[in-house]
CSV table of C-alpha atoms and ligand atoms in Angstrom, one decimal:
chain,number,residue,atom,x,y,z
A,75,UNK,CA,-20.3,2.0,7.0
A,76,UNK,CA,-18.3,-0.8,5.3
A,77,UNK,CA,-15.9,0.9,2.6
A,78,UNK,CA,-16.6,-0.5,-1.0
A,79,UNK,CA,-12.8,-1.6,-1.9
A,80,UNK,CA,-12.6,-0.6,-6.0
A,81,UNK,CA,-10.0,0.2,-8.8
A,82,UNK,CA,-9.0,3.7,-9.2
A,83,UNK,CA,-10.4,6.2,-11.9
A,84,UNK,CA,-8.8,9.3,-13.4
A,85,UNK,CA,-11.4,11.1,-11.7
A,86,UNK,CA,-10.2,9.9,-8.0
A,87,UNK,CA,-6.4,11.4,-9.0
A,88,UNK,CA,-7.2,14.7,-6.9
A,89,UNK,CA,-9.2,13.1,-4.0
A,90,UNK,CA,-6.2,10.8,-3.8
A,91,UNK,CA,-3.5,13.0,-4.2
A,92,UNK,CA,-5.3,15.2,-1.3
A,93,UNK,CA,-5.8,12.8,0.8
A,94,UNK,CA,-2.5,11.6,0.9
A,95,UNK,CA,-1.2,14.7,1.8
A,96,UNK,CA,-3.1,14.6,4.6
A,97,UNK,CA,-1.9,11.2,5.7
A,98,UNK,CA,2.1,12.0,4.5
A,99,UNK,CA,2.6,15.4,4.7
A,100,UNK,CA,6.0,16.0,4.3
A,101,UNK,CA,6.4,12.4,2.9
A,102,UNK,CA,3.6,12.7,0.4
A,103,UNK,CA,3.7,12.5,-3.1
A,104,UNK,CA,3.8,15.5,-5.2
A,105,UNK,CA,1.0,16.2,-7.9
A,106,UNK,CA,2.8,15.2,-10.7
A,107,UNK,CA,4.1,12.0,-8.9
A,108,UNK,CA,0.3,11.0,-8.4
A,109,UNK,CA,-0.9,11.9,-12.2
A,110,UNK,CA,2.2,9.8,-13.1
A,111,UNK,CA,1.1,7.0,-11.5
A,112,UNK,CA,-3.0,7.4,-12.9
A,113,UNK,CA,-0.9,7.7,-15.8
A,114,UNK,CA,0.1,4.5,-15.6
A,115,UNK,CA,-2.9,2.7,-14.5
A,116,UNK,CA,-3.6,0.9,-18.3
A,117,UNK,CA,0.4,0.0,-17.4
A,118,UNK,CA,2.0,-1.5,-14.8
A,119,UNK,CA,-0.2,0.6,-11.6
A,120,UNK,CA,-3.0,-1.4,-9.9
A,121,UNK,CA,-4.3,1.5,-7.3
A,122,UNK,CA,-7.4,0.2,-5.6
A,123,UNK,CA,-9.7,2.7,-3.2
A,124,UNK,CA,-11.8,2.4,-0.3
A,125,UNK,CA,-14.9,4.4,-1.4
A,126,UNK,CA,-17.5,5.4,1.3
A,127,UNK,CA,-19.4,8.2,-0.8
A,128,UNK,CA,-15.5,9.8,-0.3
A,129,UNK,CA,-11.9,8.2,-0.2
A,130,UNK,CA,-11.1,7.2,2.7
A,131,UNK,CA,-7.9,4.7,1.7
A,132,UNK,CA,-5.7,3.5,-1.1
A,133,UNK,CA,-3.4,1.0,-1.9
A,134,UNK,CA,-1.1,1.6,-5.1
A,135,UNK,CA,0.7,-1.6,-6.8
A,136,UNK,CA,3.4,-2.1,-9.3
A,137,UNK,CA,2.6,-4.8,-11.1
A,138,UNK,CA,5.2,-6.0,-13.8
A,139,UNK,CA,3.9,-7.6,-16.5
A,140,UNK,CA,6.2,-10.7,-16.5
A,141,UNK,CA,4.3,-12.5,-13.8
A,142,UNK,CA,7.8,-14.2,-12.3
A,143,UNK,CA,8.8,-11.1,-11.2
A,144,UNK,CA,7.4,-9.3,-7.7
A,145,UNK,CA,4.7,-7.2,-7.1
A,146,UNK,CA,5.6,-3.7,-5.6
A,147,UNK,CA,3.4,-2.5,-2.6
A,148,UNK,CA,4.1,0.8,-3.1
A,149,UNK,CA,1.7,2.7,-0.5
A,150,UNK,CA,-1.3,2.1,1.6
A,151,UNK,CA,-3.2,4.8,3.7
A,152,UNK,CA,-6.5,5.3,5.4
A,153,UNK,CA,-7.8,8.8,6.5
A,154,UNK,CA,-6.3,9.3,9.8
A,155,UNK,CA,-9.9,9.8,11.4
A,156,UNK,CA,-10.7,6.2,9.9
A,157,UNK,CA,-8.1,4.3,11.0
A,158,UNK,CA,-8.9,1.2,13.1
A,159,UNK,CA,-11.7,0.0,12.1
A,160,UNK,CA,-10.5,-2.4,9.3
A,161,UNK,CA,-10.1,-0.6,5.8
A,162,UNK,CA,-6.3,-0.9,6.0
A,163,UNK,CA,-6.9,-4.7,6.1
A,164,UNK,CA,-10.0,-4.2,3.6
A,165,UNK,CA,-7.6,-2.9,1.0
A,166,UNK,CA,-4.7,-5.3,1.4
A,167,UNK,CA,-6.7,-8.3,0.9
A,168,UNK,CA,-8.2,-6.8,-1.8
A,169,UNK,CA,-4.7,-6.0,-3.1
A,170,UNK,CA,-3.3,-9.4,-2.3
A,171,UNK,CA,-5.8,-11.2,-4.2
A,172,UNK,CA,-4.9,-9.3,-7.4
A,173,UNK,CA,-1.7,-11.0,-6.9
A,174,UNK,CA,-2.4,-15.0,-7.1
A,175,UNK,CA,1.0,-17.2,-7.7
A,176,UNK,CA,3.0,-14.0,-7.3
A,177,UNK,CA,5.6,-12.9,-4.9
A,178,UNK,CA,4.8,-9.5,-3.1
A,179,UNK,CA,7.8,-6.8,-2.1
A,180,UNK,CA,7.2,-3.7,0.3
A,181,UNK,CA,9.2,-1.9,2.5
A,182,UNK,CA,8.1,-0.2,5.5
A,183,UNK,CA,10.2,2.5,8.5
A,184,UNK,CA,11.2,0.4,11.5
A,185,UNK,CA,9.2,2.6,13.7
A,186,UNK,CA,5.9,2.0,11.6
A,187,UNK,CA,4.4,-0.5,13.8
A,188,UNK,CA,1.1,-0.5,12.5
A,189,UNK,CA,1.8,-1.1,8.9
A,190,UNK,CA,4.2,-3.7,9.8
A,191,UNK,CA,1.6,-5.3,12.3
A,192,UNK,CA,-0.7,-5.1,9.7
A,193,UNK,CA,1.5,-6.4,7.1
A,194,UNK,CA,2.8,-9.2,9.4
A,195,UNK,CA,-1.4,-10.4,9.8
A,196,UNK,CA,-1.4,-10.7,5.8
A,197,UNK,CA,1.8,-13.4,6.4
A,198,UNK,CA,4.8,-10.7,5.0
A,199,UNK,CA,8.2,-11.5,6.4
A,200,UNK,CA,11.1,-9.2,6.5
A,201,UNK,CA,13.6,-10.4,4.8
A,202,UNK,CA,16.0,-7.7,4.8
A,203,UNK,CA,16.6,-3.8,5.7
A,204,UNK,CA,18.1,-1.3,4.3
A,205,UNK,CA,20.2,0.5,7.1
A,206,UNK,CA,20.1,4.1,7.5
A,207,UNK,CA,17.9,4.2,4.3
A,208,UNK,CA,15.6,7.3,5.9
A,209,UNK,CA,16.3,11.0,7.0
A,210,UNK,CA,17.2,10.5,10.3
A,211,UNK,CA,19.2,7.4,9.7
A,212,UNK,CA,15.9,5.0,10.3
A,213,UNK,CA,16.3,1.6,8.4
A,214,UNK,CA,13.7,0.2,5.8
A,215,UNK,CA,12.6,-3.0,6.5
A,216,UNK,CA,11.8,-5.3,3.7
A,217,UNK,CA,8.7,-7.8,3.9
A,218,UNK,CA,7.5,-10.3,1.3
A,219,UNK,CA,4.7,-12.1,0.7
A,220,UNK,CA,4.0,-15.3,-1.3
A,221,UNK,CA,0.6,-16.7,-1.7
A,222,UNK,CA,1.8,-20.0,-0.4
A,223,UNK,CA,3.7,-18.9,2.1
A,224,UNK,CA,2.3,-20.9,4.5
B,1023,COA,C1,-1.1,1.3,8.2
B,1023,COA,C2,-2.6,1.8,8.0
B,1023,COA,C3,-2.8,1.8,6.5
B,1023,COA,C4,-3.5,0.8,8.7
B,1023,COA,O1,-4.8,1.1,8.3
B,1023,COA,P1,-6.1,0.9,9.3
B,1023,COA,O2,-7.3,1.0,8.5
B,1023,COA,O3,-6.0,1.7,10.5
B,1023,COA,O4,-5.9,-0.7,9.6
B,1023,COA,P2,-7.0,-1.7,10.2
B,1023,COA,O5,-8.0,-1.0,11.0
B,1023,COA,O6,-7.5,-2.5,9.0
B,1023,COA,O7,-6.1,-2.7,11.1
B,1023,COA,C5,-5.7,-3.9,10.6
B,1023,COA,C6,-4.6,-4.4,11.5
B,1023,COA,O8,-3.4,-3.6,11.4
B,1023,COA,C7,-2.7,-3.5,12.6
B,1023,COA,N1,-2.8,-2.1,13.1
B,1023,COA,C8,-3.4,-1.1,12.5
B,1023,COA,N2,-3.2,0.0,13.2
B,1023,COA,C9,-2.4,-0.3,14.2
B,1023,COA,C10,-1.8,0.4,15.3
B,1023,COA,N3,-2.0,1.7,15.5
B,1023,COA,N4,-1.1,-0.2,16.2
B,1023,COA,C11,-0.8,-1.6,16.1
B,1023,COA,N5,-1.4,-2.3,15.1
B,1023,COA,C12,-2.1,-1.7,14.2
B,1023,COA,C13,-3.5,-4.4,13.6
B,1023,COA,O9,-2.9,-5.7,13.5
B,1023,COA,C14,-4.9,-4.3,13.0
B,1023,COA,O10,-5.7,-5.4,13.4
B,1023,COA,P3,-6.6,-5.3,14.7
B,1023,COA,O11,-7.3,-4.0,14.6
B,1023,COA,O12,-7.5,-6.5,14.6
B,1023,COA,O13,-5.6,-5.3,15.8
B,1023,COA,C15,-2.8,3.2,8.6
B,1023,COA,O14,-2.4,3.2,9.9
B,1023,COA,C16,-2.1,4.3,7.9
B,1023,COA,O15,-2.7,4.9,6.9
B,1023,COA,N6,-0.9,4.7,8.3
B,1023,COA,C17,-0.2,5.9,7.7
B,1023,COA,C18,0.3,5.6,6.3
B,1023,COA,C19,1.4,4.5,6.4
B,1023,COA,O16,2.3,4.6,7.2
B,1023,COA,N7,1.3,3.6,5.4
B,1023,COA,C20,2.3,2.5,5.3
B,1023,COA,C21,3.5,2.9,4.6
B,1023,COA,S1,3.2,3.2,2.9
């Protein structure tokens, strides 16, 4: 079944907070870290789900208003017994297309080679890392993205 790709509700806060404690675990987000950023969704948030009778992805964006500045990608996961079969790539393109004309930030672990493959098939770039920046002394890479990149 082909995910539908569609903006967050309030009512999807739990379902998401859940479920990305299931793909984070020690990483996740804490409750109050996820109503904050429903809190913020008639703000500066943009979080889009992939909605298959459940949640089975999201994709949360910080959009600043001033439309010269970048986009944030600040998290994208898929259930882990969904992964593979195309709603990572479901929910960035539905992402990227929220962001026409704008520039788009993200940083990913070195070792997270399926994000950064699938970031790298959407046309981001690193352009810089942040050495050391994880427990465990992993660097953050920095990828962008601009619509005409090409
Ligand atoms: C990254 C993530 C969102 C990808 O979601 P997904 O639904 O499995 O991705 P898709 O099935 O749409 O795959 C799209 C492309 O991504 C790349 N990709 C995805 N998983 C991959 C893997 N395990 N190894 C290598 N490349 C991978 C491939 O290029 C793939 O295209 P292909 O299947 O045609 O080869 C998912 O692995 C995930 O939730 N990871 C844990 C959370 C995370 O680390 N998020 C990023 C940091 S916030």
């Amino acid at each position: 079944m082909r995910p539908n790709i569609r903006p967050a509700g309030s009512e999807d806060l739990g379902l998401v907070a859940d479920l990305d404690q299931l793909c984070f675990s020690s990483g996740s987000w804490s409750a109050v870290a996820w109503a904050e950023e429903f809190s913020r969704l008639d703000q500066d948030r943009v979080i889009l789900v992939a909605d298959e009778g459940e949640v089975v992805g999201y994709v949360v964006l910080l959009v600043p208003s001033a439309t010269e500045d970048p986009v944030d990608l600040l998290r994208i996961a898929v259930n882990p017994a969904e992964r593979r079969t195309g709603i990572g790539r479901q929910l960035m393109s539905a992402a990227l297309q929220r962001c026409a004309g704008r520039t788009v930030l993200l940083e990913v672990a070195e070792s997270n080679e399926s994000a950064a493959e699938l970031y790298r098939g959407f046309g981001f770039t690193e352009i810089s890392r942040r050495r050391g920046y994880y427990a465990g002394g992993e660097d953050a890479v920095i990828m962008r993205w601009q619509e005409d990149h090409e």
